[in-house]
Amino acid sequence: MTLSFRRRCLLLLCLTAIQSGHAAVQTCMDKHQVVGVLRQMEKFLKGQEMRFTEGLRIMKSKLATLQNSVSKLPQADQSAAPTTCPSLEAPAHGTKFGSKYFVGHEVHFTCSQGYHLVGSATRVCRDNGTWTGISAICKDISECASDPCQNGGTCVEGVNQYKCTCPQSWSGSHCQHQTQTAPPEWSVMNDPAFSRRPRCAQVNRAQHCSCDAGFHMSGTSDNSICQDVNECEVYRLDQGGKLCVHECVNVPGSYHCSCPSGYKLLSDGRSCEDVDECLSQQHNCSRGTTCINTGGGFQCVSPECPRSHGNISYVRTSPFQCERNPCPMDSRSCHLAPKTVSFHYLSLPSNTKTPATLFRMATASAPGRTGPDSLRFGIVGGNSRGIFVMQRSDRQTGELILVQQLRGPQEISVDVDMSEYSDRTFQAKHVARVNVLVSPYNF
């Protein structure tokens, strides 16, 4: 039950009058009416209290239900590391793009020129820690796989290229033009070991003959023979570049490269590399000598210190360095003589591109001692033909530079010196003898 606003105000006035004994109480409601109104207000307040309590109970119940629901949700483990897939390597003769191996990341693969991709070009890391697709490899593209040569021509593989060697009476880049010519220069005609019988078959009542790789058709249609293709001559006459760095050797149906003595053939089948006889202990240097590797060989050396004269004498302090003995205080010539003499051996290929820096010379001060404040560099012997120059590269370093190409085999010695000065006063001189060993080959 709800009291009107007017009755609530009248009730408050009457209660105030009764408490103060005021005469206005006569105009107010009687006692029974007041009691009745008070009971109504009590019931009203109790109803409001019950509704508030019930609302609070319902709110607490809903809050507990929400907390239970949240607690049942799967909780992410923040400390767990994200799933990754095994690392992938770039295929031989190929490139890999992508260095992340987390779930969802992609890795891509491509092949170098002359190779094609076999396998998956793109792989994705899955949730279970494995990659999609299959391993990628790069396979060599056979330039002759599409049979580009016509009319019995033979395809000759090169480095990322091919050539058609045509039978007699045919010419052109694909043997597409009929001609009447003499046997080509690159055909081996007079050696039975370089000839083969052709493979022939009847197709649509016509005979078709072909040769194995490395051979070309020769002769007439009734009496044909497969002659070897001299691949070494094909590429030499075409001026398209050498098949081999050193020497090309023709064999029936193919060719191979060879290297000179003292060199080994590399894995590419065409390049040569010097064999270090000193490192591999393939030398015969006696005790007291030192092995020096050269292009295609080695030398056994035992450099000697300068001969003694007057008050000047030297002692060997290492296999490649001599030091001057102490000088008398009054001997000016002794003080002007080189304080140290060192020996150096440099191996160069023939026709090295110039200018080329061969040797650097610098000074070093002992701990706690002040070094020279200026240096002077020069060539003091062995440069009669003007093959070398000596120049300063920075304040403390001089460089010996080759300015003329050298053709081997030959050996040239040049002496360079470095003079030290302090307060413009000469302090000491050091000499280095540089022995340049030029091989007969340019690799």
CSV table of C-alpha atoms in Angstrom, one decimal:
chain,number,residue,atom,x,y,z
A,1,MET,CA,0.0,0.0,0.0
A,2,THR,CA,1.3,3.4,-0.9
A,3,LEU,CA,0.6,6.7,1.0
A,4,SER,CA,-0.1,9.8,-1.0
A,5,PHE,CA,2.3,12.7,-0.7
A,6,ARG,CA,-0.4,14.9,0.9
A,7,ARG,CA,-1.2,12.4,3.6
A,8,ARG,CA,2.4,11.8,4.4
A,9,CYS,CA,2.9,15.6,4.9
A,10,LEU,CA,-0.2,15.9,7.1
A,11,LEU,CA,0.9,13.0,9.2
A,12,LEU,CA,4.3,14.6,9.8
A,13,LEU,CA,2.6,17.9,10.9
A,14,CYS,CA,0.3,16.1,13.3
A,15,LEU,CA,3.1,14.2,14.9
A,16,THR,CA,5.0,17.4,15.4
A,17,ALA,CA,2.0,19.1,17.0
A,18,ILE,CA,1.3,16.1,19.4
A,19,GLN,CA,4.9,16.1,20.6
A,20,SER,CA,4.9,19.9,21.2
A,21,GLY,CA,1.4,20.0,22.8
A,22,HIS,CA,0.4,22.5,20.2
A,23,ALA,CA,-3.3,23.4,19.8
A,24,ALA,CA,-3.2,22.7,16.1
A,25,VAL,CA,-3.5,19.0,17.0
A,26,GLN,CA,-7.3,19.5,16.9
A,27,THR,CA,-7.2,20.1,13.2
A,28,CYS,CA,-5.1,17.0,12.6
A,29,MET,CA,-6.3,13.4,12.4
A,30,ASP,CA,-7.3,11.7,15.6
A,31,LYS,CA,-5.1,9.1,17.4
A,32,HIS,CA,-6.6,6.1,15.7
A,33,GLN,CA,-6.1,7.5,12.3
A,34,VAL,CA,-2.5,8.3,13.1
A,35,VAL,CA,-1.8,4.8,14.3
A,36,GLY,CA,-3.4,3.4,11.2
A,37,VAL,CA,-1.2,5.5,9.0
A,38,LEU,CA,1.9,4.5,10.9
A,39,ARG,CA,1.2,0.8,10.5
A,40,GLN,CA,0.8,1.4,6.7
A,41,MET,CA,4.2,3.1,6.6
A,42,GLU,CA,5.7,0.2,8.5
A,43,LYS,CA,4.3,-2.3,6.0
A,44,PHE,CA,5.6,-0.1,3.2
A,45,LEU,CA,9.1,0.0,4.6
A,46,LYS,CA,9.2,-3.7,5.2
A,47,GLY,CA,8.1,-4.4,1.6
A,48,GLN,CA,10.8,-2.1,0.3
A,49,GLU,CA,13.3,-3.9,2.5
A,50,MET,CA,12.2,-7.3,1.3
A,51,ARG,CA,12.5,-6.2,-2.4
A,52,PHE,CA,16.0,-4.8,-1.8
A,53,THR,CA,17.1,-8.0,0.0
A,54,GLU,CA,15.7,-10.2,-2.8
A,55,GLY,CA,17.4,-8.0,-5.5
A,56,LEU,CA,20.7,-8.3,-3.6
A,57,ARG,CA,20.3,-12.0,-3.4
A,58,ILE,CA,19.6,-12.4,-7.1
A,59,MET,CA,22.6,-10.1,-7.9
A,60,LYS,CA,24.9,-12.2,-5.8
A,61,SER,CA,23.6,-15.4,-7.4
A,62,LYS,CA,24.2,-14.1,-10.9
A,63,LEU,CA,27.7,-12.9,-9.9
A,64,ALA,CA,28.6,-16.4,-8.5
A,65,THR,CA,27.3,-18.0,-11.7
A,66,LEU,CA,29.4,-15.7,-13.9
A,67,GLN,CA,32.5,-16.4,-11.8
A,68,ASN,CA,32.0,-20.2,-12.2
A,69,SER,CA,31.6,-19.8,-15.9
A,70,VAL,CA,34.8,-17.8,-16.3
A,71,SER,CA,36.8,-20.2,-14.1
A,72,LYS,CA,35.8,-23.1,-16.4
A,73,LEU,CA,37.3,-21.4,-19.5
A,74,PRO,CA,40.7,-22.8,-20.7
A,75,GLN,CA,43.4,-20.6,-19.4
A,76,ALA,CA,46.3,-19.8,-21.9
A,77,ASP,CA,49.7,-20.8,-20.6
A,78,GLN,CA,51.6,-17.6,-21.1
A,79,SER,CA,54.9,-19.2,-20.3
A,80,ALA,CA,54.6,-21.9,-23.0
A,81,ALA,CA,56.8,-21.3,-26.0
A,82,PRO,CA,54.9,-21.1,-29.4
A,83,THR,CA,55.0,-24.2,-31.5
A,84,THR,CA,57.9,-24.2,-34.1
A,85,CYS,CA,58.8,-26.4,-37.0
A,86,PRO,CA,62.3,-27.8,-37.7
A,87,SER,CA,64.7,-25.5,-39.5
A,88,LEU,CA,64.9,-25.8,-43.3
A,89,GLU,CA,68.0,-25.4,-45.4
A,90,ALA,CA,68.3,-23.8,-48.8
A,91,PRO,CA,68.7,-26.5,-51.6
A,92,ALA,CA,72.0,-26.8,-53.4
A,93,HIS,CA,72.1,-24.4,-56.3
A,94,GLY,CA,69.1,-22.6,-54.8
A,95,THR,CA,68.0,-19.9,-52.3
A,96,LYS,CA,65.7,-19.9,-49.3
A,97,PHE,CA,63.5,-17.0,-48.4
A,98,GLY,CA,62.1,-16.8,-44.8
A,99,SER,CA,63.8,-17.4,-41.5
A,100,LYS,CA,60.8,-17.8,-39.1
A,101,TYR,CA,59.7,-21.3,-38.2
A,102,PHE,CA,56.6,-20.5,-36.1
A,103,VAL,CA,53.2,-21.8,-36.8
A,104,GLY,CA,51.7,-20.1,-39.8
A,105,HIS,CA,55.0,-18.8,-41.2
A,106,GLU,CA,56.0,-19.5,-44.8
A,107,VAL,CA,59.4,-20.4,-46.3
A,108,HIS,CA,60.0,-20.1,-50.0
A,109,PHE,CA,62.6,-21.7,-52.3
A,110,THR,CA,64.0,-20.7,-55.7
A,111,CYS,CA,66.7,-22.2,-57.9
A,112,SER,CA,69.7,-20.6,-59.7
A,113,GLN,CA,69.8,-20.1,-63.4
A,114,GLY,CA,70.2,-23.4,-65.2
A,115,TYR,CA,68.3,-25.3,-62.5
A,116,HIS,CA,64.6,-26.1,-62.0
A,117,LEU,CA,62.8,-26.7,-58.7
A,118,VAL,CA,61.6,-30.2,-57.8
A,119,GLY,CA,59.4,-30.3,-54.7
A,120,SER,CA,57.5,-27.6,-52.9
A,121,ALA,CA,58.3,-24.0,-53.7
A,122,THR,CA,56.4,-22.8,-50.6
A,123,ARG,CA,56.1,-24.6,-47.2
A,124,VAL,CA,54.0,-23.5,-44.2
A,125,CYS,CA,54.6,-24.4,-40.6
A,126,ARG,CA,51.5,-26.3,-39.2
A,127,ASP,CA,50.1,-26.4,-35.7
A,128,ASN,CA,51.6,-29.9,-35.1
A,129,GLY,CA,55.1,-28.7,-35.7
A,130,THR,CA,55.5,-30.1,-39.2
A,131,TRP,CA,55.9,-28.5,-42.6
A,132,THR,CA,53.4,-28.7,-45.5
A,133,GLY,CA,54.7,-30.0,-48.9
A,134,ILE,CA,57.9,-31.9,-49.6
A,135,SER,CA,61.6,-31.1,-49.6
A,136,ALA,CA,62.8,-28.8,-52.4
A,137,ILE,CA,65.8,-29.7,-54.6
A,138,CYS,CA,67.3,-27.9,-57.6
A,139,LYS,CA,68.0,-30.1,-60.6
A,140,ASP,CA,70.2,-29.2,-63.5
A,141,ILE,CA,68.2,-28.2,-66.6
A,142,SER,CA,69.3,-30.3,-69.6
A,143,GLU,CA,69.5,-27.9,-72.5
A,144,CYS,CA,69.2,-30.8,-74.9
A,145,ALA,CA,66.1,-32.3,-73.2
A,146,SER,CA,63.7,-30.7,-75.8
A,147,ASP,CA,65.7,-32.2,-78.8
A,148,PRO,CA,66.2,-28.8,-80.4
A,149,CYS,CA,68.4,-30.1,-83.2
A,150,GLN,CA,66.7,-31.1,-86.5
A,151,ASN,CA,67.6,-33.4,-89.4
A,152,GLY,CA,69.8,-35.8,-87.4
A,153,GLY,CA,71.7,-33.0,-85.6
A,154,THR,CA,73.4,-33.7,-82.3
A,155,CYS,CA,72.8,-31.5,-79.3
A,156,VAL,CA,76.0,-30.7,-77.4
A,157,GLU,CA,75.6,-29.6,-73.8
A,158,GLY,CA,77.5,-26.5,-72.6
A,159,VAL,CA,77.3,-24.3,-69.5
A,160,ASN,CA,73.7,-23.0,-69.5
A,161,GLN,CA,73.6,-23.3,-73.3
A,162,TYR,CA,73.7,-25.9,-76.1
A,163,LYS,CA,74.9,-26.2,-79.7
A,164,CYS,CA,73.6,-28.2,-82.6
A,165,THR,CA,76.3,-30.1,-84.5
A,166,CYS,CA,74.8,-30.8,-87.8
A,167,PRO,CA,75.4,-33.7,-90.2
A,168,GLN,CA,76.9,-33.1,-93.7
A,169,SER,CA,74.5,-31.1,-96.0
A,170,TRP,CA,72.8,-29.5,-93.1
A,171,SER,CA,73.6,-26.2,-91.3
A,172,GLY,CA,72.0,-23.5,-89.1
A,173,SER,CA,71.6,-23.1,-85.4
A,174,HIS,CA,69.1,-26.0,-85.4
A,175,CYS,CA,70.4,-27.8,-88.5
A,176,GLN,CA,67.4,-26.5,-90.4
A,177,HIS,CA,69.2,-25.5,-93.6
A,178,GLN,CA,70.3,-28.0,-96.2
A,179,THR,CA,73.8,-27.4,-97.6
A,180,GLN,CA,76.6,-29.3,-99.4
A,181,THR,CA,79.8,-28.7,-97.4
A,182,ALA,CA,82.9,-30.6,-96.4
A,183,PRO,CA,83.1,-32.3,-92.9
A,184,PRO,CA,83.3,-29.6,-90.2
A,185,GLU,CA,86.5,-28.9,-88.4
A,186,TRP,CA,85.2,-30.2,-85.1
A,187,SER,CA,84.4,-33.6,-86.5
A,188,VAL,CA,86.8,-36.5,-85.8
A,189,MET,CA,86.9,-38.4,-89.1
A,190,ASN,CA,90.0,-40.6,-89.2
A,191,ASP,CA,89.9,-42.5,-85.9
A,192,PRO,CA,87.7,-45.7,-85.7
A,193,ALA,CA,87.5,-45.2,-81.9
A,194,PHE,CA,85.6,-42.0,-82.5
A,195,SER,CA,82.9,-43.6,-84.8
A,196,ARG,CA,79.7,-45.4,-84.0
A,197,ARG,CA,77.0,-47.0,-86.1
A,198,PRO,CA,73.7,-45.0,-86.0
A,199,ARG,CA,70.5,-46.2,-84.5
A,200,CYS,CA,67.9,-46.6,-87.2
A,201,ALA,CA,64.2,-47.4,-87.2
A,202,GLN,CA,61.4,-47.6,-89.8
A,203,VAL,CA,58.7,-45.0,-89.2
A,204,ASN,CA,55.8,-44.7,-91.7
A,205,ARG,CA,57.7,-46.7,-94.3
A,206,ALA,CA,60.7,-44.3,-93.9
A,207,GLN,CA,64.0,-45.0,-92.2
A,208,HIS,CA,65.0,-42.6,-89.5
A,209,CYS,CA,68.5,-42.7,-88.0
A,210,SER,CA,70.0,-40.9,-85.0
A,211,CYS,CA,73.3,-40.8,-83.1
A,212,ASP,CA,74.1,-41.0,-79.4
A,213,ALA,CA,74.9,-37.8,-77.5
A,214,GLY,CA,78.3,-36.5,-78.5
A,215,PHE,CA,78.2,-37.8,-82.0
A,216,HIS,CA,76.8,-36.4,-85.3
A,217,MET,CA,75.5,-38.0,-88.5
A,218,SER,CA,77.9,-38.2,-91.4
A,219,GLY,CA,77.7,-39.8,-94.9
A,220,THR,CA,74.8,-40.5,-97.1
A,221,SER,CA,71.3,-41.7,-96.2
A,222,ASP,CA,72.2,-45.2,-97.4
A,223,ASN,CA,75.6,-45.3,-95.8
A,224,SER,CA,75.6,-43.1,-92.7
A,225,ILE,CA,77.9,-43.2,-89.7
A,226,CYS,CA,78.0,-41.4,-86.4
A,227,GLN,CA,81.2,-39.4,-86.0
A,228,ASP,CA,82.5,-38.0,-82.7
A,229,VAL,CA,81.9,-34.3,-82.0
A,230,ASN,CA,85.1,-32.6,-80.7
A,231,GLU,CA,83.5,-30.4,-78.1
A,232,CYS,CA,86.8,-28.7,-77.4
A,233,GLU,CA,87.0,-27.5,-81.0
A,234,VAL,CA,83.3,-26.5,-81.2
A,235,TYR,CA,83.7,-24.0,-78.4
A,236,ARG,CA,87.2,-22.8,-79.5
A,237,LEU,CA,86.0,-22.0,-83.1
A,238,ASP,CA,82.8,-20.4,-81.9
A,239,GLN,CA,84.8,-18.1,-79.5
A,240,GLY,CA,82.1,-18.6,-77.0
A,241,GLY,CA,84.4,-19.2,-74.1
A,242,LYS,CA,86.7,-22.0,-73.0
A,243,LEU,CA,85.1,-25.2,-71.7
A,244,CYS,CA,88.2,-25.8,-69.5
A,245,VAL,CA,90.3,-23.3,-67.6
A,246,HIS,CA,93.5,-25.2,-68.6
A,247,GLU,CA,93.2,-27.9,-71.2
A,248,CYS,CA,90.2,-29.6,-72.9
A,249,VAL,CA,90.7,-33.3,-73.8
A,250,ASN,CA,88.3,-34.8,-76.4
A,251,VAL,CA,87.1,-38.3,-75.8
A,252,PRO,CA,84.6,-40.4,-77.8
A,253,GLY,CA,81.2,-38.8,-77.2
A,254,SER,CA,82.3,-36.3,-74.6
A,255,TYR,CA,85.3,-34.4,-73.2
A,256,HIS,CA,87.0,-33.8,-69.9
A,257,CYS,CA,89.3,-31.1,-68.5
A,258,SER,CA,92.8,-31.6,-67.2
A,259,CYS,CA,95.2,-29.5,-65.1
A,260,PRO,CA,98.9,-29.1,-65.2
A,261,SER,CA,101.3,-30.8,-62.8
A,262,GLY,CA,101.0,-29.3,-59.3
A,263,TYR,CA,97.3,-28.4,-59.7
A,264,LYS,CA,94.1,-30.4,-59.0
A,265,LEU,CA,90.8,-30.3,-60.8
A,266,LEU,CA,87.9,-28.7,-58.8
A,267,SER,CA,84.5,-30.2,-58.3
A,268,ASP,CA,83.0,-28.0,-61.2
A,269,GLY,CA,85.0,-30.2,-63.6
A,270,ARG,CA,86.7,-27.3,-65.4
A,271,SER,CA,88.7,-25.2,-62.9
A,272,CYS,CA,92.2,-25.8,-61.5
A,273,GLU,CA,93.6,-25.1,-58.0
A,274,ASP,CA,97.2,-25.1,-56.9
A,275,VAL,CA,98.3,-28.0,-54.7
A,276,ASP,CA,100.1,-26.7,-51.6
A,277,GLU,CA,102.9,-29.2,-51.3
A,278,CYS,CA,104.2,-27.6,-48.2
A,279,LEU,CA,101.0,-27.9,-46.3
A,280,SER,CA,100.3,-31.4,-47.5
A,281,GLN,CA,103.9,-32.6,-46.8
A,282,GLN,CA,104.5,-33.5,-50.4
A,283,HIS,CA,107.9,-31.8,-50.6
A,284,ASN,CA,111.5,-33.1,-50.1
A,285,CYS,CA,113.1,-30.1,-48.4
A,286,SER,CA,116.0,-31.0,-46.2
A,287,ARG,CA,116.5,-30.0,-42.6
A,288,GLY,CA,117.6,-26.5,-42.2
A,289,THR,CA,115.5,-25.3,-45.2
A,290,THR,CA,111.9,-24.1,-45.3
A,291,CYS,CA,109.3,-25.1,-47.9
A,292,ILE,CA,107.7,-22.2,-49.9
A,293,ASN,CA,104.6,-23.1,-51.9
A,294,THR,CA,104.6,-21.7,-55.5
A,295,GLY,CA,102.1,-22.0,-58.3
A,296,GLY,CA,102.3,-25.6,-59.5
A,297,GLY,CA,105.3,-26.4,-57.3
A,298,PHE,CA,107.5,-25.5,-54.3
A,299,GLN,CA,110.9,-24.2,-53.3
A,300,CYS,CA,113.2,-25.1,-50.5
A,301,VAL,CA,114.8,-21.9,-49.2
A,302,SER,CA,117.3,-20.9,-46.5
A,303,PRO,CA,118.0,-17.2,-46.8
A,304,GLU,CA,121.4,-16.0,-45.5
A,305,CYS,CA,122.1,-12.9,-43.5
A,306,PRO,CA,124.3,-10.2,-45.0
A,307,ARG,CA,128.0,-10.8,-44.7
A,308,SER,CA,130.0,-9.1,-41.9
A,309,HIS,CA,132.2,-6.2,-42.9
A,310,GLY,CA,134.0,-3.8,-40.6
A,311,ASN,CA,132.0,-3.3,-37.4
A,312,ILE,CA,128.7,-4.5,-39.0
A,313,SER,CA,127.6,-8.1,-38.5
A,314,TYR,CA,124.2,-9.9,-38.3
A,315,VAL,CA,122.7,-12.8,-36.5
A,316,ARG,CA,119.7,-14.9,-37.6
A,317,THR,CA,116.8,-14.5,-35.2
A,318,SER,CA,114.2,-16.5,-37.2
A,319,PRO,CA,114.2,-18.5,-40.4
A,320,PHE,CA,113.3,-15.3,-42.3
A,321,GLN,CA,114.9,-12.5,-40.3
A,322,CYS,CA,118.3,-11.3,-39.4
A,323,GLU,CA,119.2,-8.6,-36.8
A,324,ARG,CA,122.3,-6.4,-36.6
A,325,ASN,CA,124.6,-6.9,-33.7
A,326,PRO,CA,125.1,-3.9,-31.3
A,327,CYS,CA,127.3,-1.2,-32.8
A,328,PRO,CA,130.3,0.5,-31.3
A,329,MET,CA,129.3,4.0,-30.0
A,330,ASP,CA,131.7,5.8,-32.5
A,331,SER,CA,130.8,3.8,-35.6
A,332,ARG,CA,128.5,5.9,-37.8
A,333,SER,CA,128.5,3.4,-40.6
A,334,CYS,CA,127.3,0.7,-38.3
A,335,HIS,CA,124.4,2.8,-37.1
A,336,LEU,CA,123.4,3.6,-40.7
A,337,ALA,CA,123.4,0.0,-41.7
A,338,PRO,CA,120.0,-1.8,-41.7
A,339,LYS,CA,118.9,-2.8,-38.1
A,340,THR,CA,116.9,-5.7,-39.4
A,341,VAL,CA,116.8,-7.6,-42.7
A,342,SER,CA,113.7,-9.8,-43.4
A,343,PHE,CA,112.9,-12.2,-46.3
A,344,HIS,CA,109.4,-12.6,-47.9
A,345,TYR,CA,108.2,-14.9,-50.7
A,346,LEU,CA,105.1,-14.2,-52.7
A,347,SER,CA,103.5,-16.5,-55.3
A,348,LEU,CA,101.7,-14.8,-58.2
A,349,PRO,CA,99.7,-16.2,-61.2
A,350,SER,CA,100.9,-15.1,-64.6
A,351,ASN,CA,99.6,-11.8,-65.9
A,352,THR,CA,98.1,-10.6,-62.6
A,353,LYS,CA,96.0,-7.5,-63.1
A,354,THR,CA,97.7,-4.3,-62.2
A,355,PRO,CA,98.1,-2.2,-60.1
A,356,ALA,CA,98.2,-4.8,-57.3
A,357,THR,CA,99.4,-4.3,-53.8
A,358,LEU,CA,101.9,-7.1,-53.0
A,359,PHE,CA,103.4,-6.2,-49.6
A,360,ARG,CA,103.0,-3.8,-46.7
A,361,MET,CA,105.7,-2.6,-44.3
A,362,ALA,CA,104.9,-0.9,-41.0
A,363,THR,CA,106.6,0.0,-37.7
A,364,ALA,CA,105.8,-1.2,-34.2
A,365,SER,CA,107.0,0.2,-30.9
A,366,ALA,CA,107.9,-1.8,-27.9
A,367,PRO,CA,105.6,-1.4,-24.9
A,368,GLY,CA,106.5,1.7,-22.9
A,369,ARG,CA,108.7,3.2,-25.6
A,370,THR,CA,107.9,6.1,-27.9
A,371,GLY,CA,107.9,5.2,-31.6
A,372,PRO,CA,109.3,7.3,-34.4
A,373,ASP,CA,107.4,10.4,-35.4
A,374,SER,CA,108.0,10.0,-39.1
A,375,LEU,CA,108.8,7.2,-41.6
A,376,ARG,CA,110.4,7.1,-45.0
A,377,PHE,CA,109.8,4.3,-47.5
A,378,GLY,CA,111.7,3.4,-50.7
A,379,ILE,CA,113.0,0.8,-53.1
A,380,VAL,CA,116.7,0.2,-52.7
A,381,GLY,CA,117.4,-2.6,-55.1
A,382,GLY,CA,116.0,-5.0,-57.7
A,383,ASN,CA,113.7,-2.6,-59.6
A,384,SER,CA,115.7,-1.8,-62.6
A,385,ARG,CA,112.8,-2.3,-65.0
A,386,GLY,CA,110.3,-0.1,-63.1
A,387,ILE,CA,108.0,-3.1,-62.3
A,388,PHE,CA,107.3,-1.9,-58.7
A,389,VAL,CA,106.6,1.4,-56.9
A,390,MET,CA,106.7,2.0,-53.1
A,391,GLN,CA,104.1,4.4,-51.7
A,392,ARG,CA,102.8,5.4,-48.3
A,393,SER,CA,99.2,4.2,-47.5
A,394,ASP,CA,99.0,5.9,-44.1
A,395,ARG,CA,101.3,7.6,-41.6
A,396,GLN,CA,102.8,4.3,-40.3
A,397,THR,CA,102.5,2.0,-43.4
A,398,GLY,CA,104.1,1.7,-46.8
A,399,GLU,CA,102.9,-0.5,-49.7
A,400,LEU,CA,104.9,-2.3,-52.5
A,401,ILE,CA,102.7,-2.1,-55.6
A,402,LEU,CA,103.1,-4.1,-58.9
A,403,VAL,CA,102.5,-1.7,-61.8
A,404,GLN,CA,103.5,-4.0,-64.7
A,405,GLN,CA,102.1,-7.4,-65.6
A,406,LEU,CA,104.5,-10.3,-65.2
A,407,ARG,CA,104.5,-13.4,-67.4
A,408,GLY,CA,105.8,-16.6,-65.8
A,409,PRO,CA,107.6,-18.6,-65.1
A,410,GLN,CA,110.1,-16.2,-63.5
A,411,GLU,CA,111.4,-15.0,-60.1
A,412,ILE,CA,112.1,-11.3,-59.3
A,413,SER,CA,113.6,-9.9,-56.1
A,414,VAL,CA,113.1,-6.4,-54.9
A,415,ASP,CA,114.6,-4.7,-51.7
A,416,VAL,CA,112.5,-2.1,-49.9
A,417,ASP,CA,113.5,-0.1,-46.9
A,418,MET,CA,111.8,1.8,-44.1
A,419,SER,CA,113.8,4.5,-42.3
A,420,GLU,CA,112.7,5.8,-38.8
A,421,TYR,CA,113.1,9.4,-37.8
A,422,SER,CA,112.5,11.2,-34.5
A,423,ASP,CA,112.7,15.0,-34.4
A,424,ARG,CA,114.0,14.8,-37.9
A,425,THR,CA,117.0,12.7,-36.7
A,426,PHE,CA,117.7,9.3,-38.2
A,427,GLN,CA,117.1,6.5,-35.8
A,428,ALA,CA,117.1,3.1,-37.6
A,429,LYS,CA,116.5,1.5,-41.0
A,430,HIS,CA,114.8,-1.8,-41.8
A,431,VAL,CA,115.1,-3.7,-45.1
A,432,ALA,CA,112.8,-6.3,-46.5
A,433,ARG,CA,113.8,-8.5,-49.5
A,434,VAL,CA,110.6,-9.5,-51.4
A,435,ASN,CA,110.9,-12.5,-53.7
A,436,VAL,CA,108.1,-12.6,-56.3
A,437,LEU,CA,107.6,-16.1,-57.7
A,438,VAL,CA,105.5,-15.9,-60.9
A,439,SER,CA,103.9,-19.2,-62.1
A,440,PRO,CA,103.5,-20.0,-65.9
A,441,TYR,CA,99.6,-20.1,-65.5
A,442,ASN,CA,97.1,-17.4,-64.9
A,443,PHE,CA,95.0,-19.3,-62.3
